[in-house]
Amino acid sequence: MRRLSLLAVSCLLFSLLAGPHPRSLSLGGALRALHSVASLGPQALSLVPVVTAQQQPKYDLLLRGGRVIDAKNKISAVRDVAIANGKVAAVEVKLNPADALKTVDVTGLYVTPGLVDIHTHNYTGTGERGSYAGDNSLPPDGFTFRVGVTTVADAGCAGWRNFEDFKQRIIDRSKTRILAFINIVGNGMRGGMYENDLNDMEAKPTADMALKYPGLIIGVKTAHYTGPEWAPVERAVEAGTMANIPVMVDFGANKPERPLADLVTKKLRPGDIYTHMYSGLRGELSPSGHVNPGMVEGRKRGVIFDVGHGGGSFLWRVAVPLMKDGFVPDSISTDLHIGSMNTGMKDMLNVMDKFLALGMPLDTVVAQSTWNPAREIKQDGLGHLSVGATADVAVLRLEKGRFGLTDMNGARMDSTQRLMCELTVKDGRIVYDLNGISRPEWRTLPADYGPIGNGRWDGLNPARGTTPGQRGRGGARPDARQ
Ligand SMILES: [Zn+2]
């Protein structure tokens, strides 16, 4: 009888965990349910179906009832999204919550691929002042998951001389997926003295470092050059050609010897990326008040145009006429660093809000923040929700109200809608949950509750022993917080 009871208890616990109302499940609720079954006597216990260890729920996590926007798969409709083993397992009109370990109701929210921000600065921690290989950069995790970003590409903070220091110091220790454009300058963005040193811009060692880390170094960056020469761009393109990766250009000081039109019509290859497209600093807006015709030609050749908002690269008086001319971005990115995090840029969603305010449809804004940038850096496995893809997901709320959005000079545009991030999933596990929509209400839990999430879907408060690959005893323990 004792053995029967134990079997029944474990079966019932399991069926409750996998049952149709996982969102409302709590340990207290499970125990109460067990008690009521036990009070019915042995006959009731024998009715409990026997579930063996093999019958794990098909899905770890089910996001139910949200509006999916997936540009790659041309989906903009209400869909259920199921995740298993860190991958997207199913995207269907209706999926059965009984098949999922955890279901989160996201009705009324937008479900998008995890956002991909291809212009950030993250090589911090060296202690170097006034340097993007130091104090000007930011550790990514505090600026990414809370706005739905799961992947960033550092835009050239490190060159071949210090890339591996960046990797061990930041990339390998962050939860955010950090990819990198390697700077054509061997010393990276350590300041003007380094960034204007033509002798430290060598294609071969740059390409060699990129080839040593394929899929991690996804491009070559040239930036901040103040001289009249084309050499930085030419050597970046040379390195990009050797390593078969795109080049991203911050065109530095505006010099008549190297006009923007020549850059995008002659010097860059199709697939190379011009960032800071709405800065107005290098003739993006022609004197006639329209888009520089060279940029239109460059786009026809296949050159990519990226926002790269930053602290000094986005003006309403440039963006509005260019958008009116139909010169929309291929990708939306932040240029996150200490000079942009609290000024007009703020964060990825705030930059996306600016394009909503400029009249761009939400589906397009999402495409330019997911599938487009992923393609630009040749990361075809990211930025979409195909079955089998990496399960990076952002759950966004579109708020209506009165909002304001400021540019690099502090000029405001009023707007009526704003994106907020409710939930972020990376590699199949919840890594951010603004309002606790994936969590039980605390009074439903036992008085001494510990972490109760399951590590198969929960990256925040998994109970000990529930994370795949994690060894140890199961069950909720107060000291199991990770
Ligand atoms: Zn930048």
Coordinates of N, CA and C and ligand atoms in Angstrom, one line a residue, residues 119 121 221 335, ligand 1:
H119 N 24.6 46.8 -33.4 CA 25.6 47.9 -33.1 C 25.6 48.3 -31.6
H121 N 28.4 48.5 -27.9 CA 29.7 48.6 -27.4 C 29.8 48.0 -26.0
K221 N 35.0 46.1 -38.6 CA 34.5 47.5 -38.4 C 35.7 48.4 -38.7
D335 N 23.7 51.4 -31.1 CA 25.0 52.0 -30.8 C 25.0 52.3 -29.3
Ligands
ZN1 ZN 29.3 52.7 -32.4

